[in-house]
CSV table of C-alpha atoms in Angstrom, one decimal:
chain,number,residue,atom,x,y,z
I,1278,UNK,CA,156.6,202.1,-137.2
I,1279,UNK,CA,154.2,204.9,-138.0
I,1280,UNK,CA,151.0,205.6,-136.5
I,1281,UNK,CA,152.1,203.3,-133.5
I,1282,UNK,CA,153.3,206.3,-131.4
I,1283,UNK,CA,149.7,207.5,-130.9
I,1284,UNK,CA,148.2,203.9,-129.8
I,1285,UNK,CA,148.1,203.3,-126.0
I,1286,UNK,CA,150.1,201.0,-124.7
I,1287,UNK,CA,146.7,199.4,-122.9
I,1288,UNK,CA,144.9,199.0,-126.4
I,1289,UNK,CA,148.5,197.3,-127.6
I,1290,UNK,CA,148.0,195.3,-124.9
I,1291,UNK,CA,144.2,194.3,-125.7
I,1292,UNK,CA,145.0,193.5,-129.1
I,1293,UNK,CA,148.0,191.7,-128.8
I,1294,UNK,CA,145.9,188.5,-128.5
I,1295,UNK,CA,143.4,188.8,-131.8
I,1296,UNK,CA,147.2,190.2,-133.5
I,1297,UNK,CA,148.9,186.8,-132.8
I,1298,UNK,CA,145.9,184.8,-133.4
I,1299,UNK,CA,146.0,186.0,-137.1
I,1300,UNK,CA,149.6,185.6,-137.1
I,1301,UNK,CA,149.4,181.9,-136.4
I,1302,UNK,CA,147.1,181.4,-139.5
I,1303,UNK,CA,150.3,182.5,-141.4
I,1304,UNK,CA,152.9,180.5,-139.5
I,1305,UNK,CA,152.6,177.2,-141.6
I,1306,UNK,CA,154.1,176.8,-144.7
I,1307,UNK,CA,151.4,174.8,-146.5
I,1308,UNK,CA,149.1,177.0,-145.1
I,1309,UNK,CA,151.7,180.2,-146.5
I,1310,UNK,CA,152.1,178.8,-149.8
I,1311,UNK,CA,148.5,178.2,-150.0
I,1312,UNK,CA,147.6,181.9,-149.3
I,1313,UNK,CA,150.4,182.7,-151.6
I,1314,UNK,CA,148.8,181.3,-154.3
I,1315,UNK,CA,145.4,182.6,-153.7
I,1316,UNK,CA,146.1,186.2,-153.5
I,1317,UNK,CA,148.0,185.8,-156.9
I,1318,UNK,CA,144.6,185.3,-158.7
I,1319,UNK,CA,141.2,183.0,-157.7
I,1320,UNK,CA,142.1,180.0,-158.0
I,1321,UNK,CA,139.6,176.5,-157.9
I,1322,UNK,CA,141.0,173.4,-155.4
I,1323,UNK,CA,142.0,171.5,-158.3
I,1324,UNK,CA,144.2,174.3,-160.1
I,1325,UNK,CA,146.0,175.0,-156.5
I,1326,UNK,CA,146.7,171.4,-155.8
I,1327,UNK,CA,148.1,171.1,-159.1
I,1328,UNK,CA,150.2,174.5,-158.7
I,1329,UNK,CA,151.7,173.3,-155.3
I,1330,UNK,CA,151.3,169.4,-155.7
I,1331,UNK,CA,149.7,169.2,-152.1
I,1332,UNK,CA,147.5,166.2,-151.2
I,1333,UNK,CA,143.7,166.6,-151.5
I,1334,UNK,CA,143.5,165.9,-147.9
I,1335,UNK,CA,146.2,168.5,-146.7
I,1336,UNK,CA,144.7,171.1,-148.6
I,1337,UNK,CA,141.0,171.0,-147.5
I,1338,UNK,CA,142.6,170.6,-143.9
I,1339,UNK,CA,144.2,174.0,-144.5
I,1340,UNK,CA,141.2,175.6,-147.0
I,1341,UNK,CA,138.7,174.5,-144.0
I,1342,UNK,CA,140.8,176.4,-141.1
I,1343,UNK,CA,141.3,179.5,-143.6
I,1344,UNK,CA,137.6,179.7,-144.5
I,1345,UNK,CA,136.7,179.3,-140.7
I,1346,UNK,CA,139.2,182.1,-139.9
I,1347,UNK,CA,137.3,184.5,-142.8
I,1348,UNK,CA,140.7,184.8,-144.4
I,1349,UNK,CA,139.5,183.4,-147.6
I,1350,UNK,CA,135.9,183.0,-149.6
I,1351,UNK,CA,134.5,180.7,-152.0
I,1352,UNK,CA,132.8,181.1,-155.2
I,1353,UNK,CA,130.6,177.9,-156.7
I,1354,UNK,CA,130.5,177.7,-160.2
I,1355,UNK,CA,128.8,174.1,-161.4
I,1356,UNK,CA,130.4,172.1,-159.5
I,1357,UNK,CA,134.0,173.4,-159.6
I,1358,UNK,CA,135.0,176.0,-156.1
I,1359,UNK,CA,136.5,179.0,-156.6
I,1360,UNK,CA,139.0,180.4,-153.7
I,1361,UNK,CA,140.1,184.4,-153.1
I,1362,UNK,CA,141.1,186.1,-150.2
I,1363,UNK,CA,138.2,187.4,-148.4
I,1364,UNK,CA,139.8,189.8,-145.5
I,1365,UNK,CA,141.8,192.8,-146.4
I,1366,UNK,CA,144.4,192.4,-143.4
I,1367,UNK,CA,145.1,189.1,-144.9
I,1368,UNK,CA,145.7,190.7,-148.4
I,1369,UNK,CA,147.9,193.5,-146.9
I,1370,UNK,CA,150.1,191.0,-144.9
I,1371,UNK,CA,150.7,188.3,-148.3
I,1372,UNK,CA,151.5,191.6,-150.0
I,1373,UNK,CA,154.3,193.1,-147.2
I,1374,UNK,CA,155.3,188.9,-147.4
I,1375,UNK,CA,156.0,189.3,-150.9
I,1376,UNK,CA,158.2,192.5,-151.0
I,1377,UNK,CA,159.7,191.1,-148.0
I,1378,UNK,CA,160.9,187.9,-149.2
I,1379,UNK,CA,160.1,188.0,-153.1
I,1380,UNK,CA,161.7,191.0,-153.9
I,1381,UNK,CA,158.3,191.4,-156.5
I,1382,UNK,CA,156.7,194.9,-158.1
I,1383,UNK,CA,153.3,195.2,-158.2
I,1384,UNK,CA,152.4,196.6,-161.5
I,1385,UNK,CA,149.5,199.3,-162.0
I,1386,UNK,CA,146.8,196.2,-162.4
I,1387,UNK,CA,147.9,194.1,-158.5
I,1388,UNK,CA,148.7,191.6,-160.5
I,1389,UNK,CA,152.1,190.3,-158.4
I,1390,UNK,CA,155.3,189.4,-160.6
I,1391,UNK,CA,157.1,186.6,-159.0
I,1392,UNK,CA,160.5,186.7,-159.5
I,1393,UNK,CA,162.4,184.3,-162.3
I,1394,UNK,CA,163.7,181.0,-160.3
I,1395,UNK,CA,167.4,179.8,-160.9
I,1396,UNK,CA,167.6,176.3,-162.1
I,1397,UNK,CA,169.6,175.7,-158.1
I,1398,UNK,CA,166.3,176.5,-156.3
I,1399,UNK,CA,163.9,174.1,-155.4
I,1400,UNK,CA,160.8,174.1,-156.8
I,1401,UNK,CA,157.6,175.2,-154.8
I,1402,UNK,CA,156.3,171.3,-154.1
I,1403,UNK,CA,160.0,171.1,-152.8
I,1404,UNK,CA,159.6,173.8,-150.3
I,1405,UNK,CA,156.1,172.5,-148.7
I,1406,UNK,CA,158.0,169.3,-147.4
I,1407,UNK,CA,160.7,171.3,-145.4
I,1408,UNK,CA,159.4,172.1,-141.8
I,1409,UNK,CA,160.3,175.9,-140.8
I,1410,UNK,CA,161.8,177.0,-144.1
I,1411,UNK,CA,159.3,179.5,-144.4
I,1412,UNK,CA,161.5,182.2,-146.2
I,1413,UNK,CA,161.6,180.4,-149.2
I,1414,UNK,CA,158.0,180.0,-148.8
I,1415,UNK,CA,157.0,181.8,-152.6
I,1416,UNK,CA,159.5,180.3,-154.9
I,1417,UNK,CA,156.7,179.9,-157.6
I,1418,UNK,CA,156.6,180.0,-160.9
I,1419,UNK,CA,154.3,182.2,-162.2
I,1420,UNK,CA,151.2,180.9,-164.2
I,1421,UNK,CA,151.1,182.6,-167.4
């Protein structure tokens, strides 16, 4: 880990609260694949519910606790609400997620390639219904 060797082990210790508080916002799958999803492009309520086939009520649930953490901001336009991600830490950590456990390349314009599925993978929808099968958690087509 680089850079870690010149923090003190008390501000570790300080931060280590506020760290794993962050962490938890990314520790449920809905809430994962919601994120995933929104740090692909801005996307309205209506175009992510469609994308992940999440319940209206679910995703406002999860929308409301993102927005109150500052992990994600809204645009208005007419009546329609736009969603992107709003905090920089946020947008770091879904990238390392995708490398991680997408295998993706980010091409010269951040635009994320998700990876082809195989025709034996569950679809995305599929994935939100498993409890703790987070490492599947961006099996998603990508919208074209």
């Amino acid at each position: 880990m680089s850079g870690t060797s010149k923090v003190s082990l008390g501000t570790m210790i300080a931060k280590a609260p506020e760290a794993a508080d962050f962490m938890r916002l990314f520790s449920n799958a809905n809430r994962l694949m919601l994120l995933c999803q929104i740090a692909r492009h801005e996307c309205s309520v209506s175009d992510i519910q469609e994308a992940l086939g999440v319940k209206q009520s679910a995703l406002s649930q999860q929308l409301a606790e993102l927005r109150q953490a500052a992990l994600v901001k809204t645009r208005r336009e007419s009546r329609q609400i736009y969603y992107s991600i709003a905090d920089g830490r946020a947008e770091a950590v879904m990238g390392l997620l995708f490398d991680l456990f997408c295998g993706t390349e980010q091409s010269g314009n951040a635009e994320v390639a998700a990876p082809k599925p195989r025709n034996d993978e569950p679809k995305a929808a599929d994935n939100l219904s498993r409890k703790g099968d987070a490492a599947h958690f961006a099996r998603m087509d990508r919208a074209e």
